[in-house]
JSON list of N, CA and C in Angstrom, two decimals:
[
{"chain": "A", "resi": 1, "resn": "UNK", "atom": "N", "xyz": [-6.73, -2.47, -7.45]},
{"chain": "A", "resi": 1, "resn": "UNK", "atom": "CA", "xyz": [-7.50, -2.61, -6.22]},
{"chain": "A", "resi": 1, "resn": "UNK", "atom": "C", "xyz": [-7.50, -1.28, -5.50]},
{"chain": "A", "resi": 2, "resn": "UNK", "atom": "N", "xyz": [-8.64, -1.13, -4.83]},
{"chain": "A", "resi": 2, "resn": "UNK", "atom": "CA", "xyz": [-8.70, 0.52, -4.65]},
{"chain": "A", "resi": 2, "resn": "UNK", "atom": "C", "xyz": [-8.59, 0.57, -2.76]},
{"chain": "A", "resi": 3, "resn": "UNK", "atom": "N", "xyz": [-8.06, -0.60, -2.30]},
{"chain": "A", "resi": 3, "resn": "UNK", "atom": "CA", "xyz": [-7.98, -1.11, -0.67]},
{"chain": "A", "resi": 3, "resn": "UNK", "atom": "C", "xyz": [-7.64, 0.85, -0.02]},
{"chain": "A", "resi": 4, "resn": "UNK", "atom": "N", "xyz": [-8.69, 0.60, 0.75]},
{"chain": "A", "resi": 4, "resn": "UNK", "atom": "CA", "xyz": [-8.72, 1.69, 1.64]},
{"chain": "A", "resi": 4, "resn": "UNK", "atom": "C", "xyz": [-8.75, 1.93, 3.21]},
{"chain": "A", "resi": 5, "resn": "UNK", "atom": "N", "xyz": [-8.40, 0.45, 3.51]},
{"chain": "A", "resi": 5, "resn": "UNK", "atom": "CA", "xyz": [-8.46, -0.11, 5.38]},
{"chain": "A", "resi": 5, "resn": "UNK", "atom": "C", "xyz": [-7.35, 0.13, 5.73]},
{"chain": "A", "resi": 6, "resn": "UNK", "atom": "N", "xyz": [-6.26, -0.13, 7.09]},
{"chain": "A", "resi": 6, "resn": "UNK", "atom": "CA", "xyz": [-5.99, 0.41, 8.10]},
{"chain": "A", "resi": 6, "resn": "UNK", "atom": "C", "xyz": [-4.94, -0.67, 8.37]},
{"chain": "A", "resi": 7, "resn": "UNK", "atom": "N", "xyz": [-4.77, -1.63, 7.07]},
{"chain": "A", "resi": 7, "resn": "UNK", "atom": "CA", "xyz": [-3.55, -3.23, 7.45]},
{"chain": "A", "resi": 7, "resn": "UNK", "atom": "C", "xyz": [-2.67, -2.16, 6.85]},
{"chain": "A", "resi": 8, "resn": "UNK", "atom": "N", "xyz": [-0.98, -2.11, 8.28]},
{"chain": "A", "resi": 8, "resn": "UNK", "atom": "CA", "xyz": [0.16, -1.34, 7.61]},
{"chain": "A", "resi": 8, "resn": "UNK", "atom": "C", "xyz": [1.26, -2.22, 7.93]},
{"chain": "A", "resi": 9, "resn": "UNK", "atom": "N", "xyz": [1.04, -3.33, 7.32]},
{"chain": "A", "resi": 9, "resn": "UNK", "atom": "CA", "xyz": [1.70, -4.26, 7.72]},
{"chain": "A", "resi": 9, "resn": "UNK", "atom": "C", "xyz": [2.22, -5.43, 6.28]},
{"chain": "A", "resi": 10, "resn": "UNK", "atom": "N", "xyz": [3.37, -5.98, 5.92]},
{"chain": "A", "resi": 10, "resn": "UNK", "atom": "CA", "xyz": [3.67, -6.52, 4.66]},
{"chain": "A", "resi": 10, "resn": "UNK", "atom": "C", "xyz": [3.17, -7.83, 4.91]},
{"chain": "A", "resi": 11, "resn": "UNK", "atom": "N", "xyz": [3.07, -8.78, 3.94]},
{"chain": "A", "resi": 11, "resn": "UNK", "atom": "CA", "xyz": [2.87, -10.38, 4.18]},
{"chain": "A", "resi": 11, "resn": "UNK", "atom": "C", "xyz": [4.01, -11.12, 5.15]},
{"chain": "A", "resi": 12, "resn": "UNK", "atom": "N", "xyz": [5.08, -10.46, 5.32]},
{"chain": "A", "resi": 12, "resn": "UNK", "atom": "CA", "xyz": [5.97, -11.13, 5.96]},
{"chain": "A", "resi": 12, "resn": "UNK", "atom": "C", "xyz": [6.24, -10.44, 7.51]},
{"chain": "A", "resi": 13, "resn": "UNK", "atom": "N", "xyz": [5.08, -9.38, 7.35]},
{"chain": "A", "resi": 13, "resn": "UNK", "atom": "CA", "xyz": [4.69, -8.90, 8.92]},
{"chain": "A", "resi": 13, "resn": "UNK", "atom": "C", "xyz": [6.19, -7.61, 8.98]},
{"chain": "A", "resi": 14, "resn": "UNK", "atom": "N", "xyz": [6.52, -7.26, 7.82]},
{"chain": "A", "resi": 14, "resn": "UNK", "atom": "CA", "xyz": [7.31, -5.99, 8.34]},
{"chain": "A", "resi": 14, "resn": "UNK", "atom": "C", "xyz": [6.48, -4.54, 8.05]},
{"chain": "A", "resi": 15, "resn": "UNK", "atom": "N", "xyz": [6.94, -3.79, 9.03]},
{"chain": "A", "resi": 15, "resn": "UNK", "atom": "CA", "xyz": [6.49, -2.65, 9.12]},
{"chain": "A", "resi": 15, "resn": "UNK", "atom": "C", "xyz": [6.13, -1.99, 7.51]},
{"chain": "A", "resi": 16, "resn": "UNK", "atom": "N", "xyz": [5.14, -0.80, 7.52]},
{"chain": "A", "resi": 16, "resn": "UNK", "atom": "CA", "xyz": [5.14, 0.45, 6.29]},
{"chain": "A", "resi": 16, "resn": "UNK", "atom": "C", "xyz": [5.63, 1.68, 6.74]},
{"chain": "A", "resi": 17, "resn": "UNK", "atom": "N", "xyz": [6.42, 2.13, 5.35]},
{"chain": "A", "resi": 17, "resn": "UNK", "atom": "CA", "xyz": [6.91, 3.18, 5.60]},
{"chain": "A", "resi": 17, "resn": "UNK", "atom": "C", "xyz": [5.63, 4.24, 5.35]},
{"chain": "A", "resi": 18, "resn": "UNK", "atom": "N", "xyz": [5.84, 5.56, 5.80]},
{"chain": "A", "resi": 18, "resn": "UNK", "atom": "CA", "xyz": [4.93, 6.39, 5.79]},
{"chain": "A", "resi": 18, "resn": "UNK", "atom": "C", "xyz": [4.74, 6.79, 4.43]},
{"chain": "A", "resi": 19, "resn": "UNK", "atom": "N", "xyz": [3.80, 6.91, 3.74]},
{"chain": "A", "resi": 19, "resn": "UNK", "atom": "CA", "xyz": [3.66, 7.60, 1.97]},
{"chain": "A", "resi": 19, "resn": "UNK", "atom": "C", "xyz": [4.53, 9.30, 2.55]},
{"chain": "A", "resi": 20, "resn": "UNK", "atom": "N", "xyz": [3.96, 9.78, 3.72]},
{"chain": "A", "resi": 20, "resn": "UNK", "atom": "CA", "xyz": [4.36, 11.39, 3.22]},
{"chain": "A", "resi": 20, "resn": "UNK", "atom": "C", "xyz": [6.53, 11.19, 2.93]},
{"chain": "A", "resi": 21, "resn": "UNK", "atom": "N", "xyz": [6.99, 10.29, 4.02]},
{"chain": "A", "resi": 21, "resn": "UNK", "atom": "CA", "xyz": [8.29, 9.95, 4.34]},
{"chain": "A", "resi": 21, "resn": "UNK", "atom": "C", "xyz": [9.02, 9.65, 2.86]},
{"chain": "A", "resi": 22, "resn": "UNK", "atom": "N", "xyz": [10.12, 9.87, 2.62]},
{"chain": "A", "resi": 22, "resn": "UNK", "atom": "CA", "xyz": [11.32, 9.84, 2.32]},
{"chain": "A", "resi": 22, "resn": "UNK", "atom": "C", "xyz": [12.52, 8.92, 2.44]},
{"chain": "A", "resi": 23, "resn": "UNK", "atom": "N", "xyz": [12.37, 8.25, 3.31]},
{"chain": "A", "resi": 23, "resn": "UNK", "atom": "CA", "xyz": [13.50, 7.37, 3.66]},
{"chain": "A", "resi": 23, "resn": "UNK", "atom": "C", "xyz": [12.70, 6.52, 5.15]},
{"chain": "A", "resi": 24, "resn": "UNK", "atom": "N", "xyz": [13.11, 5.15, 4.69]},
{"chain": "A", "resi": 24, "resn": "UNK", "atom": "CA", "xyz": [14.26, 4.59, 4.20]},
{"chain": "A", "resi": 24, "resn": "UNK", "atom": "C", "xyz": [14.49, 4.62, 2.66]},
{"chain": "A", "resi": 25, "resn": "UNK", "atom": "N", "xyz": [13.12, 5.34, 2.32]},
{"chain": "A", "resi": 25, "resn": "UNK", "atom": "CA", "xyz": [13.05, 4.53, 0.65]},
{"chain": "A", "resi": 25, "resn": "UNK", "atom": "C", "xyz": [12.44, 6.10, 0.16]},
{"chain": "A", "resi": 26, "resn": "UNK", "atom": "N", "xyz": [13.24, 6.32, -0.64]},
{"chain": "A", "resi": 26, "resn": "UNK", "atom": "CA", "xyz": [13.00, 7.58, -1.91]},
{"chain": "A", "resi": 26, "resn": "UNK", "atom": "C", "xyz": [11.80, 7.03, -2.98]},
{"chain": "A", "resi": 27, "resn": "UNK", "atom": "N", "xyz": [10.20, 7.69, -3.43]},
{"chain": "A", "resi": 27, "resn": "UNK", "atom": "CA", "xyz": [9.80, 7.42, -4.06]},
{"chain": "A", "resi": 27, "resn": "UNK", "atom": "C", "xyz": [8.78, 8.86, -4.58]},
{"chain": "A", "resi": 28, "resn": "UNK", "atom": "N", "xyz": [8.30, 8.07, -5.48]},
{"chain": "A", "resi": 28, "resn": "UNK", "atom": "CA", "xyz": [7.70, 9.38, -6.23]},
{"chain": "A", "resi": 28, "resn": "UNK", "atom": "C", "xyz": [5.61, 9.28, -5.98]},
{"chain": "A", "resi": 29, "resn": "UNK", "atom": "N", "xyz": [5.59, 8.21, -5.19]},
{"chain": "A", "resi": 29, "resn": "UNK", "atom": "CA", "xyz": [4.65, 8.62, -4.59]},
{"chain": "A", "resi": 29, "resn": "UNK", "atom": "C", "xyz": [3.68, 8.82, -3.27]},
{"chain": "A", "resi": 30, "resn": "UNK", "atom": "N", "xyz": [4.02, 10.42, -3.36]},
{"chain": "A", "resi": 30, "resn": "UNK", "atom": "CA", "xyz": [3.86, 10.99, -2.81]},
{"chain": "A", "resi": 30, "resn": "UNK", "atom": "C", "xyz": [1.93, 11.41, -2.45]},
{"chain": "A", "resi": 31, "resn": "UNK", "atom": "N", "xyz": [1.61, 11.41, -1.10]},
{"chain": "A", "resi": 31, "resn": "UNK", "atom": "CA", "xyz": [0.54, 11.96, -0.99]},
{"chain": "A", "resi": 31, "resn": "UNK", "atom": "C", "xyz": [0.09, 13.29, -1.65]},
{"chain": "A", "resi": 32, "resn": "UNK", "atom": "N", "xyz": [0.82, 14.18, -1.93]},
{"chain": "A", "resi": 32, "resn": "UNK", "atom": "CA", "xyz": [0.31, 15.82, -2.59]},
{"chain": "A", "resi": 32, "resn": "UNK", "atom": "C", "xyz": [0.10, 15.25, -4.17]},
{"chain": "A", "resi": 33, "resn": "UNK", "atom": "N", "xyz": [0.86, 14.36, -4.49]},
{"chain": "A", "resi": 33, "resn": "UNK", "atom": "CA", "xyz": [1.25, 14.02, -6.30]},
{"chain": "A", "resi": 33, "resn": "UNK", "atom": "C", "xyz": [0.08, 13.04, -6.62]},
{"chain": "A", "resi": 34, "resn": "UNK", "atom": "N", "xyz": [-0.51, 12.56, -5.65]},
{"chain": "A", "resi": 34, "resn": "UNK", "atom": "CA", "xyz": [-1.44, 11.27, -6.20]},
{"chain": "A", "resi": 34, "resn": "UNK", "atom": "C", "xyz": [-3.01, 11.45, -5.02]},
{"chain": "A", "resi": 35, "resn": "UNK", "atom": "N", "xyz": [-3.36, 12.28, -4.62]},
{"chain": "A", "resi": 35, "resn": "UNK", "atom": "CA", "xyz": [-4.36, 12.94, -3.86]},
{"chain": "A", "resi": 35, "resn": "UNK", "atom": "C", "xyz": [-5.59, 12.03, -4.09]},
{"chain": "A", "resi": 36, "resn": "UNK", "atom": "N", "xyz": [-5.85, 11.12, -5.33]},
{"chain": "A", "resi": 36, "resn": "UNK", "atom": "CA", "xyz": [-7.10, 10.09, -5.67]},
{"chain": "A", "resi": 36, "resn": "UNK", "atom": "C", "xyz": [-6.50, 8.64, -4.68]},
{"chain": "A", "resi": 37, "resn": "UNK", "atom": "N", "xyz": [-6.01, 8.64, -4.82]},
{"chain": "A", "resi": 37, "resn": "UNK", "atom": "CA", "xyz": [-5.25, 7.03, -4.08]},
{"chain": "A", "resi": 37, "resn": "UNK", "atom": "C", "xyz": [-4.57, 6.68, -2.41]},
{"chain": "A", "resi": 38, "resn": "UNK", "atom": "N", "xyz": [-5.63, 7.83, -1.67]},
{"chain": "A", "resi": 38, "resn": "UNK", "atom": "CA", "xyz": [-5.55, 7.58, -0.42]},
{"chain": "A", "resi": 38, "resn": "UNK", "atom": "C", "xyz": [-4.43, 6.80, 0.28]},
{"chain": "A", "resi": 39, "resn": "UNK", "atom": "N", "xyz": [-3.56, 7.90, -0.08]},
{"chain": "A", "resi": 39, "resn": "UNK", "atom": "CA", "xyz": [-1.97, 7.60, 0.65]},
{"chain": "A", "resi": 39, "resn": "UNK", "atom": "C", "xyz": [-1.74, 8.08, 2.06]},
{"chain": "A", "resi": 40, "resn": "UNK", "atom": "N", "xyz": [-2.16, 7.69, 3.07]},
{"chain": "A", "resi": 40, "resn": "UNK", "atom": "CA", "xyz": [-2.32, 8.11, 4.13]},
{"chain": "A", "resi": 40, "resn": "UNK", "atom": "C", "xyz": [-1.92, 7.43, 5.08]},
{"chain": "A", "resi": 41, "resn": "UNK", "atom": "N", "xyz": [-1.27, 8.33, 6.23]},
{"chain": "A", "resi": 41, "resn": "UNK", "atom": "CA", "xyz": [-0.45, 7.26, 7.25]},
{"chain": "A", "resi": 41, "resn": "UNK", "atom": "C", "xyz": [1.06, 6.33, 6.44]},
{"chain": "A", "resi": 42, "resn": "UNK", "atom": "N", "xyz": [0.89, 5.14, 7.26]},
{"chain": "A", "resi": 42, "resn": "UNK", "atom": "CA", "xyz": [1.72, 3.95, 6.38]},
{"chain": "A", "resi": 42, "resn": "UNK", "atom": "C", "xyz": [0.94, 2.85, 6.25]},
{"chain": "A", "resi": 43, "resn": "UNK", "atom": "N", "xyz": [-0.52, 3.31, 5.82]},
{"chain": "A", "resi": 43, "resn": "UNK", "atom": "CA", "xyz": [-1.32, 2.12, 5.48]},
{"chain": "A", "resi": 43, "resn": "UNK", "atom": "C", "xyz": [-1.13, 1.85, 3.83]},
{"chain": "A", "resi": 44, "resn": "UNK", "atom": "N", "xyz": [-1.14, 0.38, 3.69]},
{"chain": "A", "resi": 44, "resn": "UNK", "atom": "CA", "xyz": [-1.12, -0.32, 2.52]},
{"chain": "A", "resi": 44, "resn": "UNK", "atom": "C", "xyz": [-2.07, -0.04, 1.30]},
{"chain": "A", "resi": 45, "resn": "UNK", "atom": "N", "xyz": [-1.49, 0.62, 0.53]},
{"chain": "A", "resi": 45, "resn": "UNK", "atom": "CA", "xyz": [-2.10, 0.84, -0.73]},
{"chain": "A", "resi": 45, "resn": "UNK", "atom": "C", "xyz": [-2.01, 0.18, -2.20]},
{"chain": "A", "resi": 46, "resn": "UNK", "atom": "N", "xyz": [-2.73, 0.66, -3.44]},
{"chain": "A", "resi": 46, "resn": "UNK", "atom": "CA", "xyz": [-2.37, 0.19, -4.49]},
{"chain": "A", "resi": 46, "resn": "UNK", "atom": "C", "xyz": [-2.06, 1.45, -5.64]},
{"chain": "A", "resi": 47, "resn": "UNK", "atom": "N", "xyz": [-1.32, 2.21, -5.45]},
{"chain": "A", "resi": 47, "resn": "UNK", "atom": "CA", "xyz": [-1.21, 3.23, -6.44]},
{"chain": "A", "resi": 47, "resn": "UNK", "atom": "C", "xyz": [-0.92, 3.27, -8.02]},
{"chain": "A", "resi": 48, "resn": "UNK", "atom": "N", "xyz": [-0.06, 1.93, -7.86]},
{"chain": "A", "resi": 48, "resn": "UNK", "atom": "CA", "xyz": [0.20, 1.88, -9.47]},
{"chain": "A", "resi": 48, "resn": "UNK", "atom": "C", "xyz": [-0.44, 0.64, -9.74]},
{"chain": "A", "resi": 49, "resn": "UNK", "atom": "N", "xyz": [-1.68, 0.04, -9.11]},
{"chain": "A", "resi": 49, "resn": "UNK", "atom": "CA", "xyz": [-2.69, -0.55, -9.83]},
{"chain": "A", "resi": 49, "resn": "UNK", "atom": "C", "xyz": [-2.00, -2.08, -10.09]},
{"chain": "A", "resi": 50, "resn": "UNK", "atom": "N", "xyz": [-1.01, -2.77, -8.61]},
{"chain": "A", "resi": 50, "resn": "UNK", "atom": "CA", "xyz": [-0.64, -4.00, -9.16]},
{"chain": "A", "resi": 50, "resn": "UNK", "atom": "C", "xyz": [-1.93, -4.78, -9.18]},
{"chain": "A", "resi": 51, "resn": "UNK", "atom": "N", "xyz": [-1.21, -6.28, -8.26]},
{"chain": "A", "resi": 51, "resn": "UNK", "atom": "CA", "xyz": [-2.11, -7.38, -8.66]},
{"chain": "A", "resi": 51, "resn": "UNK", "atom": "C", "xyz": [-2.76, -7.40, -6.65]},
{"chain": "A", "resi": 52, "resn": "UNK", "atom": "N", "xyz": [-2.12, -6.47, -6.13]},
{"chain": "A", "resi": 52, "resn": "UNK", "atom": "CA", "xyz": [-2.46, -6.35, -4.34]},
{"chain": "A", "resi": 52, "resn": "UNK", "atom": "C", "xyz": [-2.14, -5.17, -3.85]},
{"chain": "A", "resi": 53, "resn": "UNK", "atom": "N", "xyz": [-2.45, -4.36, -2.69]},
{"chain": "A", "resi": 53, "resn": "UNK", "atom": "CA", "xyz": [-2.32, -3.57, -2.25]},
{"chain": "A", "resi": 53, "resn": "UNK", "atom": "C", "xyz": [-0.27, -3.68, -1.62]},
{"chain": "A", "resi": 54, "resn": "UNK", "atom": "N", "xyz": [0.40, -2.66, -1.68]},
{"chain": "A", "resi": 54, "resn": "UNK", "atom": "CA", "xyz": [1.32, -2.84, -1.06]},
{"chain": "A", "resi": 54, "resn": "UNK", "atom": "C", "xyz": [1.99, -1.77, -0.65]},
{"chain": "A", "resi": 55, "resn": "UNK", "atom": "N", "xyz": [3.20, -1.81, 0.12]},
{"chain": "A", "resi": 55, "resn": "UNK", "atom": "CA", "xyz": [4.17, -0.59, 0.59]},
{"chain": "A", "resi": 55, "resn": "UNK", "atom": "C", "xyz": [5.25, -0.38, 0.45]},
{"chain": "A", "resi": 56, "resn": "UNK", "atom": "N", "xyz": [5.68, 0.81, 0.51]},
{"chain": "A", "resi": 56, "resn": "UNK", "atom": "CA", "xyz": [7.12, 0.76, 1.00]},
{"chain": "A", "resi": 56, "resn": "UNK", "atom": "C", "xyz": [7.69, 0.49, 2.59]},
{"chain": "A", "resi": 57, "resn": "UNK", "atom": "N", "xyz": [8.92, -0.80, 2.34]},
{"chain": "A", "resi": 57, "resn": "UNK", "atom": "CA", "xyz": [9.23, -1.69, 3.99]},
{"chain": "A", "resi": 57, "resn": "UNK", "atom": "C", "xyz": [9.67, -0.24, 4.58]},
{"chain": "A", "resi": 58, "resn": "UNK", "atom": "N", "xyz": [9.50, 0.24, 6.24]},
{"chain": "A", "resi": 58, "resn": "UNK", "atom": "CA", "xyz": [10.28, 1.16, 6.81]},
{"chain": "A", "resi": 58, "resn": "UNK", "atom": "C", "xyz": [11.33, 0.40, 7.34]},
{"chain": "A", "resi": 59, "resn": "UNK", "atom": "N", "xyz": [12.48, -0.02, 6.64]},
{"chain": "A", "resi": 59, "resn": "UNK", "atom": "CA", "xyz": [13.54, -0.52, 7.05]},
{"chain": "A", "resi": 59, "resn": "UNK", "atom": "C", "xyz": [14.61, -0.41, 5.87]},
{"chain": "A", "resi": 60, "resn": "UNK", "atom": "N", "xyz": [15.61, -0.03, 6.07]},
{"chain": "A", "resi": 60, "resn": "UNK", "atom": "CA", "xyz": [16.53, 0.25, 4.47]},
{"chain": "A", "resi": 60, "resn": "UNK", "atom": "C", "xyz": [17.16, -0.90, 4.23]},
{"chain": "A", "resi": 61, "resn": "UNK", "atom": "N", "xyz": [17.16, -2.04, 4.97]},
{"chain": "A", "resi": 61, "resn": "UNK", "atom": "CA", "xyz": [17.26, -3.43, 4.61]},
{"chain": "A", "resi": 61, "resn": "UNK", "atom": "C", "xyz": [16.04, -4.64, 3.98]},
{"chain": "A", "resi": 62, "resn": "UNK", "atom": "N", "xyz": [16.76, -4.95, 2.73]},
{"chain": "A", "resi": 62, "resn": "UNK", "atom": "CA", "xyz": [15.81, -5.89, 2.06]},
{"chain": "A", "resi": 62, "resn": "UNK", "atom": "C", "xyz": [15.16, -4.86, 1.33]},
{"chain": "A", "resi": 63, "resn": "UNK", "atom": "N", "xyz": [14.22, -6.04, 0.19]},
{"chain": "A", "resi": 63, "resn": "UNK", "atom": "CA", "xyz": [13.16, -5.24, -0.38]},
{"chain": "A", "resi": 63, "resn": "UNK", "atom": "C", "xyz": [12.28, -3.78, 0.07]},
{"chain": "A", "resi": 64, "resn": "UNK", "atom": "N", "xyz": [12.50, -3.16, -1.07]},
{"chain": "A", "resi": 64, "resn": "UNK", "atom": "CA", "xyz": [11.84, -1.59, -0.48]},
{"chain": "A", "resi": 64, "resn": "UNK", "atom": "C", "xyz": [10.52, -1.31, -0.78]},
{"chain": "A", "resi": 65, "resn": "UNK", "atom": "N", "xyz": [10.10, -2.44, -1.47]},
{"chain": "A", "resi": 65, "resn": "UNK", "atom": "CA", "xyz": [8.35, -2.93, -1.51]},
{"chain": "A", "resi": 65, "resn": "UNK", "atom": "C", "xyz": [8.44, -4.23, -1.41]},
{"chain": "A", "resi": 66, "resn": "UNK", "atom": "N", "xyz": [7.01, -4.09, -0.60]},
{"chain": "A", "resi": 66, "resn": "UNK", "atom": "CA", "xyz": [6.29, -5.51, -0.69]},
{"chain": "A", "resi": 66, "resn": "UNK", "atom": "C", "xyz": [4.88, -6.00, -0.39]},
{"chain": "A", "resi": 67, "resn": "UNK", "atom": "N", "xyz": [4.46, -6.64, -1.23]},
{"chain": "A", "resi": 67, "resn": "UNK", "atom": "CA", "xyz": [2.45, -7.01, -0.78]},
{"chain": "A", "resi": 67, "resn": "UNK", "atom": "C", "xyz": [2.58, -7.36, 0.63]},
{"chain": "A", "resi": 68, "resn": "UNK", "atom": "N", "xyz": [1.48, -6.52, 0.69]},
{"chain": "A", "resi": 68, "resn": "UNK", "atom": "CA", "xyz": [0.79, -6.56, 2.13]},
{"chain": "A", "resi": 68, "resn": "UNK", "atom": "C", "xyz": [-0.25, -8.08, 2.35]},
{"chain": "A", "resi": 69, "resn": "UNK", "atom": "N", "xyz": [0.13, -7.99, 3.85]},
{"chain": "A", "resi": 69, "resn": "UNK", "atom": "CA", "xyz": [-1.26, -9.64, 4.04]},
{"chain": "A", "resi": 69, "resn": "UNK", "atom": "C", "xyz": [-2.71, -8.63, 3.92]},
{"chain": "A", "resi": 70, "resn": "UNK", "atom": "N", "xyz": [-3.23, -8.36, 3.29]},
{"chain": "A", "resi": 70, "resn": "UNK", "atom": "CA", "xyz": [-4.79, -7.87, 3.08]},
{"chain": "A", "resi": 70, "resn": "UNK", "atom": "C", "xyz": [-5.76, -9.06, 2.73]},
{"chain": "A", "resi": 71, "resn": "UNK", "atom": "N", "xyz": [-6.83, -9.41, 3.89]},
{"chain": "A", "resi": 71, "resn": "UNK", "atom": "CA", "xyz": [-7.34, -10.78, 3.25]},
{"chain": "A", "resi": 71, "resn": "UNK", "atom": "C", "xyz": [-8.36, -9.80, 2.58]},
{"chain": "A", "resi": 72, "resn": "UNK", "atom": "N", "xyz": [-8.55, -11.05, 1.35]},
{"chain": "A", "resi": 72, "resn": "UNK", "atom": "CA", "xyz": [-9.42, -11.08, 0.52]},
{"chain": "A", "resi": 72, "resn": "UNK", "atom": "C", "xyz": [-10.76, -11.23, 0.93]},
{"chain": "A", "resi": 73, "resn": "UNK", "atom": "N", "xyz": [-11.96, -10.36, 0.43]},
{"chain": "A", "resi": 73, "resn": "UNK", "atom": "CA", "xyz": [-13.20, -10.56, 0.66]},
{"chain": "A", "resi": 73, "resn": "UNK", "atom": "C", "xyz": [-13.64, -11.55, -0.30]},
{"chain": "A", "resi": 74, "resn": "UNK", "atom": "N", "xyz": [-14.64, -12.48, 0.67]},
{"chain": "A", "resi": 74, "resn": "UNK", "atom": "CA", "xyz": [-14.97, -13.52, -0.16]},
{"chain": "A", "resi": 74, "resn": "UNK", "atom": "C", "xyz": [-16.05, -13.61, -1.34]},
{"chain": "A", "resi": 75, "resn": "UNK", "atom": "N", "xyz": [-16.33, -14.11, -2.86]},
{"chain": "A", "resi": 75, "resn": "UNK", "atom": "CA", "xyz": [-16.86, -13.73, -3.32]},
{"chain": "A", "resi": 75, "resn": "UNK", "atom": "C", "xyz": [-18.30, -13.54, -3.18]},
{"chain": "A", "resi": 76, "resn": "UNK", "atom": "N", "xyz": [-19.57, -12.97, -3.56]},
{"chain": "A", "resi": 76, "resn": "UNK", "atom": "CA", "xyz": [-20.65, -13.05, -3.09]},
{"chain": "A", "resi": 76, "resn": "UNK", "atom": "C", "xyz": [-21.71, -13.47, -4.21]},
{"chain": "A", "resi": 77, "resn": "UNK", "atom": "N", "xyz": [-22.53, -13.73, -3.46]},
{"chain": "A", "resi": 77, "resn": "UNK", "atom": "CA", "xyz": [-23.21, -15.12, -4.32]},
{"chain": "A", "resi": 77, "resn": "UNK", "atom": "C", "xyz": [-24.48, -13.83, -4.71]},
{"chain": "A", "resi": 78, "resn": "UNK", "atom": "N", "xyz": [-24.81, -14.49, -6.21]},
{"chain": "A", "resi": 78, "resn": "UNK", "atom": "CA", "xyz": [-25.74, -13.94, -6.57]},
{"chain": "A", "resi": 78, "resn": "UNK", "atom": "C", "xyz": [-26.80, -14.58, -6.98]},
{"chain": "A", "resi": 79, "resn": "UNK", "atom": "N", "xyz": [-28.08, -14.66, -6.75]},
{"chain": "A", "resi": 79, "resn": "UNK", "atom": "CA", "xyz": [-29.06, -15.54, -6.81]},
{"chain": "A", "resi": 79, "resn": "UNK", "atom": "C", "xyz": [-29.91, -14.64, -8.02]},
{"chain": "A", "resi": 80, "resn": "UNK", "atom": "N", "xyz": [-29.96, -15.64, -9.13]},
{"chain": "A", "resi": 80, "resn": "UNK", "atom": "CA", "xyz": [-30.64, -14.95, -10.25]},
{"chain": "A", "resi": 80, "resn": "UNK", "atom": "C", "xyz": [-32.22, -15.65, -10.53]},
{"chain": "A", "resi": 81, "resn": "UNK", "atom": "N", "xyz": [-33.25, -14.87, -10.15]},
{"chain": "A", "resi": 81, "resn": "UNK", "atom": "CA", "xyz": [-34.79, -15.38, -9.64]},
{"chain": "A", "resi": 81, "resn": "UNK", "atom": "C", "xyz": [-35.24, -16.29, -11.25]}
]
């Protein structure tokens, strides 16, 4: 999913850590290393292409990822003449 909006927020409503940041959570991706996948801010992304957009939690307690609430666009109807 290639989610590019402005939800920086997990399904369970905890904060995102920043992509450029370091801690709470050490990871390897990094905004300079992955420049196609609009890592910006601590908005919710999909870099390694799961099944939802998600983050790293800014909290060093609990899970250090987790899917974001991003609603789903609904499907769109196609009318074939």
């Amino acid at each position: 999913a290639s989610y590019r909006g402005t939800v920086n927020t997990t399904r369970s409503g905890r904060p995102c850590q920043r992509w450029a940041a370091q801690t709470p959570h050490r990871h390897d991706f990094r905004p300079e290393a992955h420049p196609e996948a609009g890592l910006v801010g601590n908005f919710c992304r999909n870099p390694a292409e799961e099944d939802a957009p998600w983050c790293f939690v800014a909290a060093a307690d609990g899970a250090a990822t987790e899917p974001c609430g991003v609603p789903e666009c609904p499907p769109t109807a196609v009318s074939v003449p």
